[in-house]
XYZ file of C-alpha atoms in Angstrom:
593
model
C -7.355 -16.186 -14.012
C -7.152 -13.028 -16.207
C -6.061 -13.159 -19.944
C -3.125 -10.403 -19.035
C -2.311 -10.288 -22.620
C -6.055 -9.798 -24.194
C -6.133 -7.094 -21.495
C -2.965 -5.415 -22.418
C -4.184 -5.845 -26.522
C -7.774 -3.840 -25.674
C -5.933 -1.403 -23.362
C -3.776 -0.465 -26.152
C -6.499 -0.135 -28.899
C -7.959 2.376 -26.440
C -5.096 4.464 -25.790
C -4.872 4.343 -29.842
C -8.255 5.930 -29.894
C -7.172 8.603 -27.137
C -4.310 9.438 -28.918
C -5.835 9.896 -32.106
C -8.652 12.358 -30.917
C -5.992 14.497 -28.749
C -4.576 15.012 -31.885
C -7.774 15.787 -33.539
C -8.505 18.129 -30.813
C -5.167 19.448 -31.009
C -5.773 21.129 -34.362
C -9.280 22.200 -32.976
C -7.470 24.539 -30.447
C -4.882 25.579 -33.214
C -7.693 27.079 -35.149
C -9.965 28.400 -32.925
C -7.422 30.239 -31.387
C -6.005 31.191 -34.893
C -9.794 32.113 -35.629
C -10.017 34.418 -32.561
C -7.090 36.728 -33.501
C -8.767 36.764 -37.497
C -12.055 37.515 -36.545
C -11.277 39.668 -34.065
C -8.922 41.616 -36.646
C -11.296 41.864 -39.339
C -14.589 42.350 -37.419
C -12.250 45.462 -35.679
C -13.607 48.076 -38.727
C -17.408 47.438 -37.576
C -16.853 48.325 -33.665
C -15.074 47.212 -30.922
C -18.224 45.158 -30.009
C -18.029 42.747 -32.791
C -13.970 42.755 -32.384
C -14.315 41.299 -28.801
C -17.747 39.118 -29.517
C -15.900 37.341 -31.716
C -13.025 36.917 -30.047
C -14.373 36.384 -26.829
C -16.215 33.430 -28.312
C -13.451 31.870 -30.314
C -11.012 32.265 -27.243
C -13.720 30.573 -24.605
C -13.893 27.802 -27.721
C -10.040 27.260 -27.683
C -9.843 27.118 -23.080
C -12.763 24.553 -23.396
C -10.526 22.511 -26.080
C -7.607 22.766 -23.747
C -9.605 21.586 -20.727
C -10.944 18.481 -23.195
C -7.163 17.507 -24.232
C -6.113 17.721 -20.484
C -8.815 15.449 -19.856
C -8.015 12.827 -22.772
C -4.397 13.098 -21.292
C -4.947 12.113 -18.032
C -7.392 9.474 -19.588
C -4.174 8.029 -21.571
C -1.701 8.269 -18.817
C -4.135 6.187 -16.668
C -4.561 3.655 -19.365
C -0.389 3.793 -19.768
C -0.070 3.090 -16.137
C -2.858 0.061 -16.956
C -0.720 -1.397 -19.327
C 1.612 -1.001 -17.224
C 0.084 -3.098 -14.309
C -0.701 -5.746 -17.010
C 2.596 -6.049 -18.208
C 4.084 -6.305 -14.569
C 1.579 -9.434 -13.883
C 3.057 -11.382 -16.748
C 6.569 -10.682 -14.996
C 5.019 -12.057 -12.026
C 3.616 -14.841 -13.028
C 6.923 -15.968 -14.516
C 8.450 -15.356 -11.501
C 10.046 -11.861 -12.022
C 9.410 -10.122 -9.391
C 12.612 -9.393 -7.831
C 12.710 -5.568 -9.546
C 9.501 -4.806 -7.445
C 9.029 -2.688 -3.862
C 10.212 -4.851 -1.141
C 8.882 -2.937 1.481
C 12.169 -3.085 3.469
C 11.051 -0.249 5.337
C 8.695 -2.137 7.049
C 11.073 -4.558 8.707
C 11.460 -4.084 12.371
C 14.417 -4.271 13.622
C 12.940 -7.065 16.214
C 10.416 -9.084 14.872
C 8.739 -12.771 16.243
C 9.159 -13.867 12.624
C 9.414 -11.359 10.263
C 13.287 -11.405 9.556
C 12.878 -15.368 9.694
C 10.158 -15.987 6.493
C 11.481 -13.425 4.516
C 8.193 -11.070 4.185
C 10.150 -8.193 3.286
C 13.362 -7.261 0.983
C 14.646 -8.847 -1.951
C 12.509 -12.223 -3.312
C 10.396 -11.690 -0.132
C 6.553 -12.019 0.194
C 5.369 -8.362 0.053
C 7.463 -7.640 -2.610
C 5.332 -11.069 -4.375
C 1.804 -9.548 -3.259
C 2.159 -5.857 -2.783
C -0.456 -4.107 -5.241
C -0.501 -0.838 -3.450
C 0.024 2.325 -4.870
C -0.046 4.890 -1.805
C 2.887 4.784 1.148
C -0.439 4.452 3.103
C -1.586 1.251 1.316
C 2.100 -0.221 1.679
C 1.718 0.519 5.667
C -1.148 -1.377 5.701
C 0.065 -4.138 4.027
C 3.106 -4.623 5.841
C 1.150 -4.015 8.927
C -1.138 -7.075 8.153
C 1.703 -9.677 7.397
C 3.708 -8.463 10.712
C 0.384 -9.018 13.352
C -2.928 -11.487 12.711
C -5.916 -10.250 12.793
C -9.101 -10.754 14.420
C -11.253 -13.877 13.275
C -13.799 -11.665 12.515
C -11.484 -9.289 10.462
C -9.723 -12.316 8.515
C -13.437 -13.193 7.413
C -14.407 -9.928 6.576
C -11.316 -9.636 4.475
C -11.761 -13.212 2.945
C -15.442 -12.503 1.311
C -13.910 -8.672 0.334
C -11.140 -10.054 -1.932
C -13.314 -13.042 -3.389
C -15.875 -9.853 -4.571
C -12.796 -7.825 -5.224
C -11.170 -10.866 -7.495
C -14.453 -10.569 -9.840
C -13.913 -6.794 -10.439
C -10.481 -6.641 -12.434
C -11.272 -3.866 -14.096
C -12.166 -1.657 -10.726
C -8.906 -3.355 -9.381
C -6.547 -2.677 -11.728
C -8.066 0.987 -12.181
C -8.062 1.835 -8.285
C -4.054 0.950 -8.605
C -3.691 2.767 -11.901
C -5.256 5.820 -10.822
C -3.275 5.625 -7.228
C -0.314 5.795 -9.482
C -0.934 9.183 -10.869
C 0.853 11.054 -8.096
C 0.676 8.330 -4.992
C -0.108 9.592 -1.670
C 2.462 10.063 0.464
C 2.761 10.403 4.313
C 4.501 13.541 3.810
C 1.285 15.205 2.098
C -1.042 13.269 4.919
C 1.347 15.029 7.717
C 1.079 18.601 5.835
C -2.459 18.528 6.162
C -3.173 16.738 9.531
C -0.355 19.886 10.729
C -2.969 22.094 8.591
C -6.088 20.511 10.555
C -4.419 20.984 13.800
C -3.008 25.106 13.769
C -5.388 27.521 14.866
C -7.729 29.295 12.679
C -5.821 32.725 11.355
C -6.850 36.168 13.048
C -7.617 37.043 9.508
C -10.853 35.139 9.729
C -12.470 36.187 12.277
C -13.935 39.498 13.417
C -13.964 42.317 11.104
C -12.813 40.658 8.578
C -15.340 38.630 7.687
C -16.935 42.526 6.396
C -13.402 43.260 5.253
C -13.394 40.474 2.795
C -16.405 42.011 1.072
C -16.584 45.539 1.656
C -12.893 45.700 0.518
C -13.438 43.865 -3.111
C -16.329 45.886 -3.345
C -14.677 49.189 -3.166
C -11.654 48.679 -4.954
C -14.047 47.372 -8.102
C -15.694 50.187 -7.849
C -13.284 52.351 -7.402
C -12.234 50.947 -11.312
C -15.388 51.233 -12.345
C -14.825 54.726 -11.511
C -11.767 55.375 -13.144
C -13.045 53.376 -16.551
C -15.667 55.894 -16.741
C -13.687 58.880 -16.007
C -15.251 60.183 -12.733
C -12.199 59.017 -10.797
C -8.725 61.139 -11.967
C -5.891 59.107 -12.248
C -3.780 60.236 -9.301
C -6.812 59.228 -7.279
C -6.552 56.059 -8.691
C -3.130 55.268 -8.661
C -3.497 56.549 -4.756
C -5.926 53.900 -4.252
C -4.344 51.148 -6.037
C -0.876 51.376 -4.145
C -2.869 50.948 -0.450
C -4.119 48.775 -1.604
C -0.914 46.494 -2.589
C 0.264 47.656 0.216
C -2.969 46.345 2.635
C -3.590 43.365 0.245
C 0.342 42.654 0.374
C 0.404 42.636 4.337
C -2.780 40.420 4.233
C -0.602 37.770 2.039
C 2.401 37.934 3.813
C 0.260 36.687 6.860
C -0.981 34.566 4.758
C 2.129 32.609 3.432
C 2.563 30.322 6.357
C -0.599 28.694 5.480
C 0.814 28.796 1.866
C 3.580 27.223 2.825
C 2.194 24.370 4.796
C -0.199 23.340 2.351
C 2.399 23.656 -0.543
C 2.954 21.186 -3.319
C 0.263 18.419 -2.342
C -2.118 19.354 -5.353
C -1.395 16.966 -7.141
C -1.895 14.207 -4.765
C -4.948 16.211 -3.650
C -6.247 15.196 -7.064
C -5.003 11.728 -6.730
C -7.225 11.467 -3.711
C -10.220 12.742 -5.570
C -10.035 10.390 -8.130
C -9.513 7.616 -6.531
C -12.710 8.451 -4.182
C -14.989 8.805 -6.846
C -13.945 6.048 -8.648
C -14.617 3.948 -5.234
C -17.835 6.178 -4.876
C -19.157 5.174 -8.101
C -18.725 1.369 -7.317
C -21.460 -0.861 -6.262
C -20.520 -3.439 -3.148
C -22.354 -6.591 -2.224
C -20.293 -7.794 0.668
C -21.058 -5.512 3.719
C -17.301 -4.714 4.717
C -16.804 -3.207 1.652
C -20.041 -1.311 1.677
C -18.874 -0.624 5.522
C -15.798 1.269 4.116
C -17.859 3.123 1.033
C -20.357 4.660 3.709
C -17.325 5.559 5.922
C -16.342 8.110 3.320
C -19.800 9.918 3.841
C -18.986 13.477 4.399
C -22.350 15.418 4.277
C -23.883 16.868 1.589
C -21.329 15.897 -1.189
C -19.373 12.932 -1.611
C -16.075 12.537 0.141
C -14.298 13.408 -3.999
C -16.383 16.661 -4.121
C -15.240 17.633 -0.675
C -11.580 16.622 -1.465
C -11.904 18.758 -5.179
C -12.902 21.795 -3.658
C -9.710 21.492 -1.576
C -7.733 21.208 -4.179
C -9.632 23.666 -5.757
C -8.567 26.188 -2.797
C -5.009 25.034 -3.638
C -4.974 25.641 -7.062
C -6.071 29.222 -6.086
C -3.612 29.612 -3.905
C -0.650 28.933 -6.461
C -1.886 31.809 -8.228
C 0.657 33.706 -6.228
C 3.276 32.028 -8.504
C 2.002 33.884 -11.233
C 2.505 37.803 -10.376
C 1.088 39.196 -13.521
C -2.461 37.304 -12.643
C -1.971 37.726 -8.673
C -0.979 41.211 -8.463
C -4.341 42.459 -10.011
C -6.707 39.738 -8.440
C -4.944 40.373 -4.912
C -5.970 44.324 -5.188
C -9.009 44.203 -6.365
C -10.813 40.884 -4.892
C -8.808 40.767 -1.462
C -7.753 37.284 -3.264
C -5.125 35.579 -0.558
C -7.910 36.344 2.117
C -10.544 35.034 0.068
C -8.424 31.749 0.449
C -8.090 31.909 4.002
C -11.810 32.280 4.612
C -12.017 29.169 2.183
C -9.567 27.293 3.394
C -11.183 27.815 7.456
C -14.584 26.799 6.152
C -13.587 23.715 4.753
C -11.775 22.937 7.460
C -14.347 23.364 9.792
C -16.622 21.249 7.777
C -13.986 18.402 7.071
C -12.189 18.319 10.482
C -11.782 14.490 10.225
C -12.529 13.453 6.704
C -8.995 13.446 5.341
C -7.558 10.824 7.535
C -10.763 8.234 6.957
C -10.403 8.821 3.590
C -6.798 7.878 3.582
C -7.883 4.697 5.543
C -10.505 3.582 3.157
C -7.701 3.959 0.324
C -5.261 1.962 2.241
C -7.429 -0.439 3.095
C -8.855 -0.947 -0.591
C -5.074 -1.320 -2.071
C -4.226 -3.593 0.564
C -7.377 -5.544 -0.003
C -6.504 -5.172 -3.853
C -3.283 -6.936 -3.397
C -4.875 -9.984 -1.906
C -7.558 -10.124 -3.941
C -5.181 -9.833 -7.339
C -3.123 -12.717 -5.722
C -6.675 -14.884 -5.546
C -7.377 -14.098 -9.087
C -3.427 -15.375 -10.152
C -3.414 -18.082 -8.086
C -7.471 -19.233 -8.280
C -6.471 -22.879 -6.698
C -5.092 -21.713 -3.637
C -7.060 -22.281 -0.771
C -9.315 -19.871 1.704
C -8.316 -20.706 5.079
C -10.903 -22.281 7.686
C -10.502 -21.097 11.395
C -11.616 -23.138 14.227
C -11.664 -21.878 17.623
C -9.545 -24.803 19.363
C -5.992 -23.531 19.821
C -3.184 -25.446 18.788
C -4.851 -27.196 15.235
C -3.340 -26.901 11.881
C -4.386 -29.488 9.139
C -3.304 -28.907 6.073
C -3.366 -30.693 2.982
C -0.350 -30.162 -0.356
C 0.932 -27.139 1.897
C 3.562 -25.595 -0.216
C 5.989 -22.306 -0.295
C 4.195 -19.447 -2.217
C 7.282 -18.107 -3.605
C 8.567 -21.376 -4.972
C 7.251 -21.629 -8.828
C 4.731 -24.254 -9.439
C 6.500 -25.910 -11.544
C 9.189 -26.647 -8.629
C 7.610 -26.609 -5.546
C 6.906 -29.832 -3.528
C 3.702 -29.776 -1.976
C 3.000 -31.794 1.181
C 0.169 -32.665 3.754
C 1.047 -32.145 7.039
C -1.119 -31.789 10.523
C -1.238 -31.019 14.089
C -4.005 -30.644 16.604
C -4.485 -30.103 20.449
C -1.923 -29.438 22.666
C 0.637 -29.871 23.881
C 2.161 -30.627 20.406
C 5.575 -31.389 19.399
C 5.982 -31.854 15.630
C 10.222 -32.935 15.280
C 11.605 -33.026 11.792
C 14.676 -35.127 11.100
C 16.586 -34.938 7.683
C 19.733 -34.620 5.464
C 21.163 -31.274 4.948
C 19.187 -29.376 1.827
C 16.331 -32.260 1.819
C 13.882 -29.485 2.638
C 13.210 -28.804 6.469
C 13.743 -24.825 6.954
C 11.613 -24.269 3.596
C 8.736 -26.722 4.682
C 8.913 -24.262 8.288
C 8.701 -21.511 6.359
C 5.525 -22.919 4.025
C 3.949 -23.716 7.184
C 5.299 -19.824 8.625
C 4.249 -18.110 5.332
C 0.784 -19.709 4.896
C -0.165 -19.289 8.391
C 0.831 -15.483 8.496
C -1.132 -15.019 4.712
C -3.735 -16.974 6.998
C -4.202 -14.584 9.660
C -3.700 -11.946 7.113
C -7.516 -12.731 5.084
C -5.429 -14.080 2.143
C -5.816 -17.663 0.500
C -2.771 -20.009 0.853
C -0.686 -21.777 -1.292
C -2.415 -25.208 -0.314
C -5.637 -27.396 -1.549
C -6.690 -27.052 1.805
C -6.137 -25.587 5.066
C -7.550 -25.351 8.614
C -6.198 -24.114 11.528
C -6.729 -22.281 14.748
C -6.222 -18.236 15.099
C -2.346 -18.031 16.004
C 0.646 -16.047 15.997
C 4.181 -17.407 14.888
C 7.137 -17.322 16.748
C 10.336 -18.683 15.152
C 13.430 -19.017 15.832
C 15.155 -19.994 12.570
C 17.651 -17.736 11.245
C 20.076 -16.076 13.906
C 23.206 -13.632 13.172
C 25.223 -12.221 15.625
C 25.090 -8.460 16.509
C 28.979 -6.591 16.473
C 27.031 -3.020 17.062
C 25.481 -5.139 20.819
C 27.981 -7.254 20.856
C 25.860 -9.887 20.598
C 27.350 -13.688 19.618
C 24.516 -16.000 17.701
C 24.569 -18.241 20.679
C 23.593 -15.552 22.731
C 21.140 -13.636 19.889
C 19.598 -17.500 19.596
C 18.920 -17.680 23.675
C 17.447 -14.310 23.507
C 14.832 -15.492 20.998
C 14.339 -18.413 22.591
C 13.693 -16.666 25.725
C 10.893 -14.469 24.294
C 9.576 -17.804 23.424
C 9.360 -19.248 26.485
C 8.020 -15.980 28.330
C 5.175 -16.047 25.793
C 4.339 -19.666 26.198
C 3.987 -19.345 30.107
C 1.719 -16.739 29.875
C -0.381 -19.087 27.653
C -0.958 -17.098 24.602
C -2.049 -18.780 21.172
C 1.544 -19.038 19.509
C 2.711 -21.835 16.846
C 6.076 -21.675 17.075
C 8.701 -22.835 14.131
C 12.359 -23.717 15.282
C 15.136 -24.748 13.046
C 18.289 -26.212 14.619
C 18.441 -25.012 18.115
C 21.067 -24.471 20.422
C 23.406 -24.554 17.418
C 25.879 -22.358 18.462
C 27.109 -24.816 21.411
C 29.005 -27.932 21.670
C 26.877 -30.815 20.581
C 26.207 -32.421 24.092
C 24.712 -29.088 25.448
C 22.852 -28.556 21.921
C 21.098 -32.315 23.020
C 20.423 -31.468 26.688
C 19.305 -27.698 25.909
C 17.447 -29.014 23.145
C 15.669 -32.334 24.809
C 14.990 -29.909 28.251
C 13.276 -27.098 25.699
C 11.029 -29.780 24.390
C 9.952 -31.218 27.925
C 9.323 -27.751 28.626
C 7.215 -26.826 25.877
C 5.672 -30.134 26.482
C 4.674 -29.158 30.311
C 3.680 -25.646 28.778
C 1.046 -27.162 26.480
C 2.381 -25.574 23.384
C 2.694 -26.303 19.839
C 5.609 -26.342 17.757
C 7.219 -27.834 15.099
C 11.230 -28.200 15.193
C 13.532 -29.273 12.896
C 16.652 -30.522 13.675
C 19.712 -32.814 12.594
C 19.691 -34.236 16.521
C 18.218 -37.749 15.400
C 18.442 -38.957 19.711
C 15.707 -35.879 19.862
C 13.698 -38.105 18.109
C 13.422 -40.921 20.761
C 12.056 -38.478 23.014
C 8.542 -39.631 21.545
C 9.244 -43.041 23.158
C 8.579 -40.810 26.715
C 5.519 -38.986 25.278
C 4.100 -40.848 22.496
C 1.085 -38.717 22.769
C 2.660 -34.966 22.584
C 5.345 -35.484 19.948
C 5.560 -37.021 16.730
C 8.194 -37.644 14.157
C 8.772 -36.377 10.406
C 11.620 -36.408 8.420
C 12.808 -35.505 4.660
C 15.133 -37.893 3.438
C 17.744 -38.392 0.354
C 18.589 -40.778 -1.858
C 22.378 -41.595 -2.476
C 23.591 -43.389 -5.554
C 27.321 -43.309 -5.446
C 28.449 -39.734 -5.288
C 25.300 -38.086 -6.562
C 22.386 -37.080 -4.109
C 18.640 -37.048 -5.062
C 15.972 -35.190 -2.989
C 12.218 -35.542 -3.361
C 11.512 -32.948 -1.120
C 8.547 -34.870 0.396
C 7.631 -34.805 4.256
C 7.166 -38.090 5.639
C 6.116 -39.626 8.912
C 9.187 -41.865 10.772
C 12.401 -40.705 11.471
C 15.521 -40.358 8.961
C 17.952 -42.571 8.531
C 19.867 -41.173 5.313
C 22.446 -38.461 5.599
C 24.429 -36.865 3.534
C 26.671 -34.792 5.178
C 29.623 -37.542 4.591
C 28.927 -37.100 0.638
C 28.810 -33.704 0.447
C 32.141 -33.020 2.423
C 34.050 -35.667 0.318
C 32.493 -33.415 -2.916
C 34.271 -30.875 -1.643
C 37.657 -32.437 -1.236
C 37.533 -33.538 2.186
C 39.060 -36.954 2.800
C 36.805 -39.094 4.638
């Protein structure tokens, strides 16, 4: 596990370092630029020549210092949003978490279990693991908790996070610089929109000469002037057509302007964080997979991105009209940008929306792997091809502490399989389903689980644990309950690989039909060769197993009552329960029994 306090100790002493050089710096650019009005003053009396040398010099000494200090500032912010990500680890680790993105955009409204094991919202699991600094990343994410993947994706992403846990510092440094300006859908939408209009009539035909031939003869026309061969009406003349031509060119040109506006920043973002994968070296060959996917040519996939931005830059020019004015006239400057902008599009046609992929995937694969390195005795999952197996040994809830959670073993294999869990109220039974729902989703998702060991078969959940009623549908929880339970059963008659988790069913009827509903639902899933486990206060469910000893067996959580007070041990064990404590706890409450 990494020291996250050592780290947070050496990441200050660096940004200590970086501080204290900008300042040096700092006073560099105060005197060079100090030294370029002096000199330029006093070497004035020997010629204009020296006057400008000098202060030519001094000045190009005082931009370079500026670019340096912007440099050592991004440098610190990156290392301030490193500290940061340290800082927010120790939070985690002790369990404070809660202040986090909870990625409750994510939720569908209809989900087979998503609303059930809490993987989004307030205390929920992505809000536990997410790592992700992009809207991209947290897409990805979500989308891997709410679908499994392939068995040949869950392995790929299994040996990618254990390589991934061993690089903390490329880790934490792929987040950090994410965080600069994160990537947004909105910017990814600007320029797919960009990628898709057609090419403007201002780059094509003629004015692919105009673009030179009209620079050339407005310079020249200066030239002309400078040297006196050119009056100054003349001049003038020239200059307003062309503000006039140059200004119709960038009115033309604004839509493109305007569709590309304001996503430099990310733009940068984006370059970063490509070179800084770029410049990483990959053993396992999904990750190597993803680094050649960013191949775009001759240059990297960060050069091709930087020149972009580069164009951008260029672009917001415009904002400044005592620069633009004069570079518009006399280089043809907005239609200079279109030209660019068209030739890297025609190059890069494609290469934005891998490159967003490989970013996603990396955060998303980042946030696993940072939960393997907190969390080094959780287990990697084994898959076996036989539908219907999960063995499992100290299975317990991620998002319980360790110093509270209640690990247990607990295993089924083959099917049909009927696992039926008897036991007081609060003993434990709808948060061991949702260890087993949890784990098994983190499963299919590549991540390890919270459990010494675990093997099971490639599945999807259904569950049916948590219902509410719908005012807006007019939907009663009886009803919203059969409607679950119906997608069940249309899923297990077609046969496909689901482990289902149900907690109390039929509970919104009168007990008899909650017995019959419930004891027919089990001889169905029974005949439908499917596996589930069920929990349930129904204790006559249990003596079903008498009828099929083979396809269901029996579990319970019990309690231990000493006078008024109840103790729980929150351990699964095999038999059926015969402690309850519903009596107690009504007569705590002042109901006379």
């Amino acid at each position: 596990m990494v020291n996250y306090t050592d780290r947070i100790k050496e990441l200050e002493a660096a940004r200590k370092v970086l501080k204290n050089k900008k300042n040096r710096i700092s006073l560099a650019r105060l005197v060079s630029l100090a030294a370029a009005f002096y000199l330029a003053w006093t070497a004035y009396p020997q010629g204009l020549g020296y006057s400008l040398l000098f202060f030519t010099v001094c000045f190009g000494i005082f931009l370079k210092l500026v670019a340096v200090s912007a440099d050592i500032q991004q440098q610190i912010k990156i290392l301030d949003h490193l500290i940061f990500i340290n800082e927010e680890e120790l939070l985690i680790a002790a369990h404070q978490f809660h202040h986090r993105k909870n990625g409750a955009a994510h939720l569908p409204e209809q989900h087979p279990y998503a609303h059930d094991l809490d993987l989004f919202g307030r205390a929920s699991l992505f809000q536990y693991i997410q790592r992700t600094s992009s809207e991209q990343g947290d897409a990805l994410l979500a989308a891997w908790l709410l679908a499994p993947a392939t068995p040949e994706a869950i392995m790929n992403r299994q040996g990618a996070i254990r390589e991934l846990a061993e690089k903390t510092p490329f880790r934490q440094e792929l987040q950090a610089l994410g965080m600069l300006d994160p990537i947004t859908f909105a910017t990814e939408d600007k320029i797919n929109s960009f990628l898709r209009i057609p090419p403007s009539a201002f780059t094509l035909g003629a004015w692919k000469y105009i673009r030179f031939a009209g620079p050339a003869m407005m310079c020249t026309l200066l030239v002309l002037h400078i040297y006196g061969t050119l009056a100054a009406p003349g001049f003038y003349l020239s200059v307003l057509i062309g503000l006039l031509f140059t200004g119709w060119i960038s009115k033309q040109a604004m839509p493109f302007y305007l569709q590309l506006n304001r996503i430099s920043a990310e733009m940068e973002t984006l370059s970063v964080t490509l070179k800084h994968i770029e410049g990483t070296q990959f053993q396992h060959p999904h990750l190597r997979d993803l680094q050649q996917s960013m191949q775009s040519g001759n240059i990297p996939a960060s050069g091709a991105v930087k020149q972009f931005r580069g164009i951008l830059d260029k672009m917001d020019i415009r904002l400044n009209p005592l620069v633009f004015i004069p570079l518009n006239i006399f280089l043809f400057w907005d239609l200079q940008q279109l030209f660019a902008l068209e030739n890297w599009r025609q190059r890069y046609p494609t290469g934005v929306s891998t490159w967003l992929k490989v970013i996603a995937e990396m955060e998303a694969l980042q946030s696993l792997s940072t939960l393997h390195v907190n969390h080094p005795e959780w287990a990697f999952p084994e898959l076996v091809p036989e539908h219907g197996s999960f063995l499992s040994s100290q299975l317990a809830h991620p998002l319980i502490p360790a110093g509270k959670r209640v690990a247990s073993s607990f295993s089924t294999e083959g099917t049909p399989h009927i696992s039926l869990i008897t036991g007081s109220n609060m003993a434990g039974k709808s948060t061991f389903l949702r260890s087993i729902g949890v784990n098994t989703v983190l499963a299919m998702a590549g991540a390890p689980v919270c459990a010494e060991q675990l093997t099971l078969s490639p599945m999807r959940i259904m569950s049916s644990m948590r219902i509410a009623d719908n005012l807006e549908e007019s939907t009663s929880t009886f009803y919203a309950e059969l409607k679950k339970l119906k997608a069940i059963i249309t899923e297990v008659r077609k046969k496909e690989k689901v482990f289902l988790l149900l907690d109390e069913i039929l509970r919104g009827t009168n007990s008899h039909d909650r017995h019959t509903g419930s004891a027919a639902l089990i001889h169905q899933l029974i005949r439908e060769h499917a596996v589930a486990v069920i929990a349930t206060h129904d204790l006559e469910l249990a003596f079903m197993k008498d009828i099929s000893p083979e396809q269901l067996r029996n579990y319970h959580f019990d309690v231990q009552v000493q006078g008024e007070e109840l103790y729980f041990d929150y351990a699964l064990k095999e038999g059926v329960c015969r402690s309850m404590n519903a009596s107690v706890l009504m007569k705590k409450i002042g109901i006379e029994m």
